[in-house]
Amino acid sequence: SELVREQKLDFVAIIETGRSSFATPFLNLLAAGSDFVWYCIPPHGRSGGMLLGFNNATLTVQEVVSGDFCVKLHLRTKLDGFSWGLVVVYGVAQDNKKPEFLAELVRICEGETVPMLVGGGRDFNIIRRQEEKNNDNFNARWPTIFNAIIVSLSLKDLELSGRQYTW
């Protein structure tokens, strides 16, 4: 609530909620007095779940495309009519589900004609370089595939500033 109010946020994405629904008073509190439209994506089992909120005064949600690990929203900024896409990602930690997750990420992002912002928690649960690992146990398989996907989708990695972790 404080961040929404202080930073005048136009959208919020909370990942790994573990919930299928949220009470209206809670969502109103989270919106900090702004008119937010909320989308809840239920978890799969004990992991995942996303809560996405958009300030109805500044953004129009034109389309929502939901997958098992990603949600893509086509948005239009009310002030200037600018159209763009937001993809919120829940990267799975289990290696056996990573191929399914990465395939969905490609499907949901490829062929877009509008600028997109792609983001998610914990670096999508795949590191990009060995230097990001805190021990010597490094398997290059997932970083190699992930980096190839980033290049093929023409995505740009925005480096963190001011902190070591996203959480």
Tab-separated table of C-alpha atoms in Angstrom:
chain	number	residue	atom	x	y	z
A	1	SER	CA	0.000	0.000	0.000
A	2	GLU	CA	2.766	2.417	0.935
A	3	LEU	CA	4.675	1.774	-2.293
A	4	VAL	CA	1.553	2.177	-4.433
A	5	ARG	CA	0.774	5.480	-2.735
A	6	GLU	CA	4.317	6.897	-2.430
A	7	GLN	CA	5.535	5.865	-5.890
A	8	LYS	CA	2.168	6.467	-7.608
A	9	LEU	CA	2.379	3.022	-9.200
A	10	ASP	CA	0.270	2.242	-12.248
A	11	PHE	CA	0.636	-1.521	-11.953
A	12	VAL	CA	1.569	-4.101	-9.348
A	13	ALA	CA	2.543	-7.733	-9.822
A	14	ILE	CA	2.861	-10.018	-6.808
A	15	ILE	CA	4.234	-13.462	-7.550
A	16	GLU	CA	4.013	-16.713	-5.567
A	17	THR	CA	0.876	-15.689	-3.738
A	18	GLY	CA	-0.201	-19.291	-3.186
A	19	ARG	CA	-3.815	-18.091	-3.310
A	20	SER	CA	-6.733	-18.442	-5.703
A	21	SER	CA	-8.605	-15.341	-4.583
A	22	PHE	CA	-8.341	-12.201	-2.488
A	23	ALA	CA	-10.987	-10.341	-0.519
A	24	THR	CA	-12.127	-6.993	-1.915
A	25	PRO	CA	-11.204	-5.049	1.281
A	26	PHE	CA	-7.638	-6.403	1.031
A	27	LEU	CA	-7.373	-5.383	-2.645
A	28	ASN	CA	-8.755	-1.922	-1.845
A	29	LEU	CA	-6.191	-1.541	0.926
A	30	LEU	CA	-3.405	-2.643	-1.417
A	31	ALA	CA	-4.532	-0.098	-4.048
A	32	ALA	CA	-4.088	2.688	-1.494
A	33	GLY	CA	-7.134	4.650	-2.633
A	34	SER	CA	-6.489	4.279	-6.368
A	35	ASP	CA	-9.021	2.638	-8.694
A	36	PHE	CA	-7.220	-0.625	-9.478
A	37	VAL	CA	-8.497	-3.489	-11.620
A	38	TRP	CA	-7.246	-6.826	-10.271
A	39	TYR	CA	-6.460	-10.176	-11.913
A	40	CYS	CA	-5.744	-13.243	-9.814
A	41	ILE	CA	-4.011	-16.221	-11.396
A	42	PRO	CA	-4.365	-19.271	-9.119
A	43	PRO	CA	-1.360	-21.355	-8.083
A	44	HIS	CA	-0.631	-24.830	-9.376
A	45	GLY	CA	-0.512	-26.984	-6.284
A	46	ARG	CA	1.543	-25.341	-3.563
A	47	SER	CA	3.606	-23.030	-5.759
A	48	GLY	CA	2.883	-20.074	-7.956
A	49	GLY	CA	-0.104	-17.832	-8.047
A	50	MET	CA	-0.042	-14.233	-9.200
A	51	LEU	CA	-1.906	-11.079	-8.311
A	52	LEU	CA	-1.831	-8.332	-10.927
A	53	GLY	CA	-3.296	-4.894	-10.394
A	54	PHE	CA	-3.645	-1.937	-12.786
A	55	ASN	CA	-4.603	1.636	-12.115
A	56	ASN	CA	-7.846	2.099	-14.043
A	57	ALA	CA	-7.292	5.874	-14.200
A	58	THR	CA	-4.085	5.521	-16.234
A	59	LEU	CA	-4.185	2.127	-17.999
A	60	THR	CA	-6.673	0.148	-20.048
A	61	VAL	CA	-6.258	-3.621	-20.131
A	62	GLN	CA	-7.093	-4.665	-23.688
A	63	GLU	CA	-6.368	-8.385	-23.541
A	64	VAL	CA	-5.168	-10.980	-21.040
A	65	VAL	CA	-3.411	-14.146	-22.206
A	66	SER	CA	-2.807	-16.604	-19.396
A	67	GLY	CA	-0.586	-19.655	-19.344
A	68	ASP	CA	0.650	-21.957	-16.612
A	69	PHE	CA	3.787	-19.894	-15.886
A	70	CYS	CA	3.224	-16.542	-17.628
A	71	VAL	CA	0.511	-13.937	-18.011
A	72	LYS	CA	0.618	-11.449	-20.878
A	73	LEU	CA	-1.452	-8.290	-20.816
A	74	HIS	CA	-1.896	-5.893	-23.691
A	75	LEU	CA	-2.181	-2.446	-22.157
A	76	ARG	CA	-2.933	1.048	-23.435
A	77	THR	CA	-1.854	4.167	-21.602
A	78	LYS	CA	-4.876	6.472	-21.340
A	79	LEU	CA	-2.847	9.688	-21.418
A	80	ASP	CA	-1.306	9.173	-24.871
A	81	GLY	CA	-2.816	5.950	-26.270
A	82	PHE	CA	0.544	4.141	-26.174
A	83	SER	CA	0.071	0.363	-26.516
A	84	TRP	CA	2.449	-2.058	-24.859
A	85	GLY	CA	2.647	-5.519	-23.370
A	86	LEU	CA	3.426	-6.695	-19.869
A	87	VAL	CA	4.453	-10.302	-19.316
A	88	VAL	CA	4.593	-11.453	-15.705
A	89	VAL	CA	6.507	-14.688	-15.219
A	90	TYR	CA	6.649	-17.294	-12.491
A	91	GLY	CA	9.813	-19.274	-13.239
A	92	VAL	CA	9.645	-22.778	-11.854
A	93	ALA	CA	12.397	-24.070	-9.602
A	94	GLN	CA	12.020	-27.732	-10.585
A	95	ASP	CA	14.341	-28.778	-13.436
A	96	ASN	CA	11.776	-31.210	-14.870
A	97	LYS	CA	9.324	-28.316	-15.466
A	98	LYS	CA	11.848	-25.867	-16.965
A	99	PRO	CA	11.369	-27.055	-20.594
A	100	GLU	CA	7.611	-26.473	-20.302
A	101	PHE	CA	8.154	-23.063	-18.687
A	102	LEU	CA	10.677	-21.905	-21.308
A	103	ALA	CA	8.498	-23.129	-24.190
A	104	GLU	CA	5.558	-21.157	-22.783
A	105	LEU	CA	7.711	-18.045	-22.369
A	106	VAL	CA	8.670	-18.242	-26.050
A	107	ARG	CA	5.069	-18.868	-27.179
A	108	ILE	CA	3.684	-15.986	-25.140
A	109	CYS	CA	6.363	-13.477	-26.235
A	110	GLU	CA	7.161	-14.297	-29.846
A	111	GLY	CA	5.618	-12.339	-32.666
A	112	GLU	CA	4.640	-9.323	-30.562
A	113	THR	CA	4.376	-6.048	-32.456
A	114	VAL	CA	4.261	-3.732	-29.429
A	115	PRO	CA	7.058	-3.014	-26.914
A	116	MET	CA	7.002	-5.406	-23.984
A	117	LEU	CA	8.151	-5.459	-20.393
A	118	VAL	CA	8.887	-8.987	-19.191
A	119	GLY	CA	9.521	-9.577	-15.503
A	120	GLY	CA	9.228	-12.064	-12.741
A	121	GLY	CA	10.478	-13.198	-9.393
A	122	ARG	CA	13.857	-14.649	-8.597
A	123	ASP	CA	15.344	-14.134	-12.062
A	124	PHE	CA	12.884	-16.638	-13.523
A	125	ASN	CA	14.634	-19.288	-11.364
A	126	ILE	CA	17.356	-19.598	-14.014
A	127	ILE	CA	20.684	-17.851	-13.758
A	128	ARG	CA	22.350	-16.418	-16.858
A	129	ARG	CA	26.032	-16.666	-15.901
A	130	GLN	CA	28.201	-18.746	-13.608
A	131	GLU	CA	29.162	-15.569	-11.712
A	132	GLU	CA	25.574	-15.368	-10.454
A	133	LYS	CA	25.991	-18.689	-8.654
A	134	ASN	CA	27.055	-18.636	-5.006
A	135	ASN	CA	28.854	-22.001	-5.202
A	136	ASP	CA	30.811	-24.110	-7.718
A	137	ASN	CA	27.871	-26.386	-8.580
A	138	PHE	CA	27.107	-24.969	-12.044
A	139	ASN	CA	25.265	-26.659	-14.885
A	140	ALA	CA	25.392	-24.608	-18.097
A	141	ARG	CA	22.358	-26.321	-19.682
A	142	TRP	CA	19.612	-23.968	-18.450
A	143	PRO	CA	21.625	-20.736	-18.699
A	144	THR	CA	22.601	-21.617	-22.288
A	145	ILE	CA	18.987	-22.256	-23.309
A	146	PHE	CA	17.698	-19.226	-21.373
A	147	ASN	CA	20.281	-16.895	-22.932
A	148	ALA	CA	19.401	-18.194	-26.406
A	149	ILE	CA	15.723	-17.438	-25.731
A	150	ILE	CA	16.558	-13.921	-24.529
A	151	VAL	CA	18.502	-13.286	-27.758
A	152	SER	CA	15.836	-14.846	-30.011
A	153	LEU	CA	13.089	-12.675	-28.473
A	154	SER	CA	15.277	-9.536	-28.655
A	155	LEU	CA	14.888	-8.997	-24.916
A	156	LYS	CA	17.269	-6.770	-22.980
A	157	ASP	CA	18.331	-7.709	-19.466
A	158	LEU	CA	17.983	-4.755	-17.113
A	159	GLU	CA	20.680	-5.206	-14.497
A	160	LEU	CA	19.820	-4.649	-10.859
A	161	SER	CA	21.167	-1.532	-9.240
A	162	GLY	CA	21.512	-0.926	-5.549
A	163	ARG	CA	20.945	-4.483	-4.395
A	164	GLN	CA	22.175	-8.011	-5.020
A	165	TYR	CA	18.829	-9.825	-5.143
A	166	THR	CA	15.363	-9.087	-6.456
A	167	TRP	CA	13.640	-10.253	-3.288
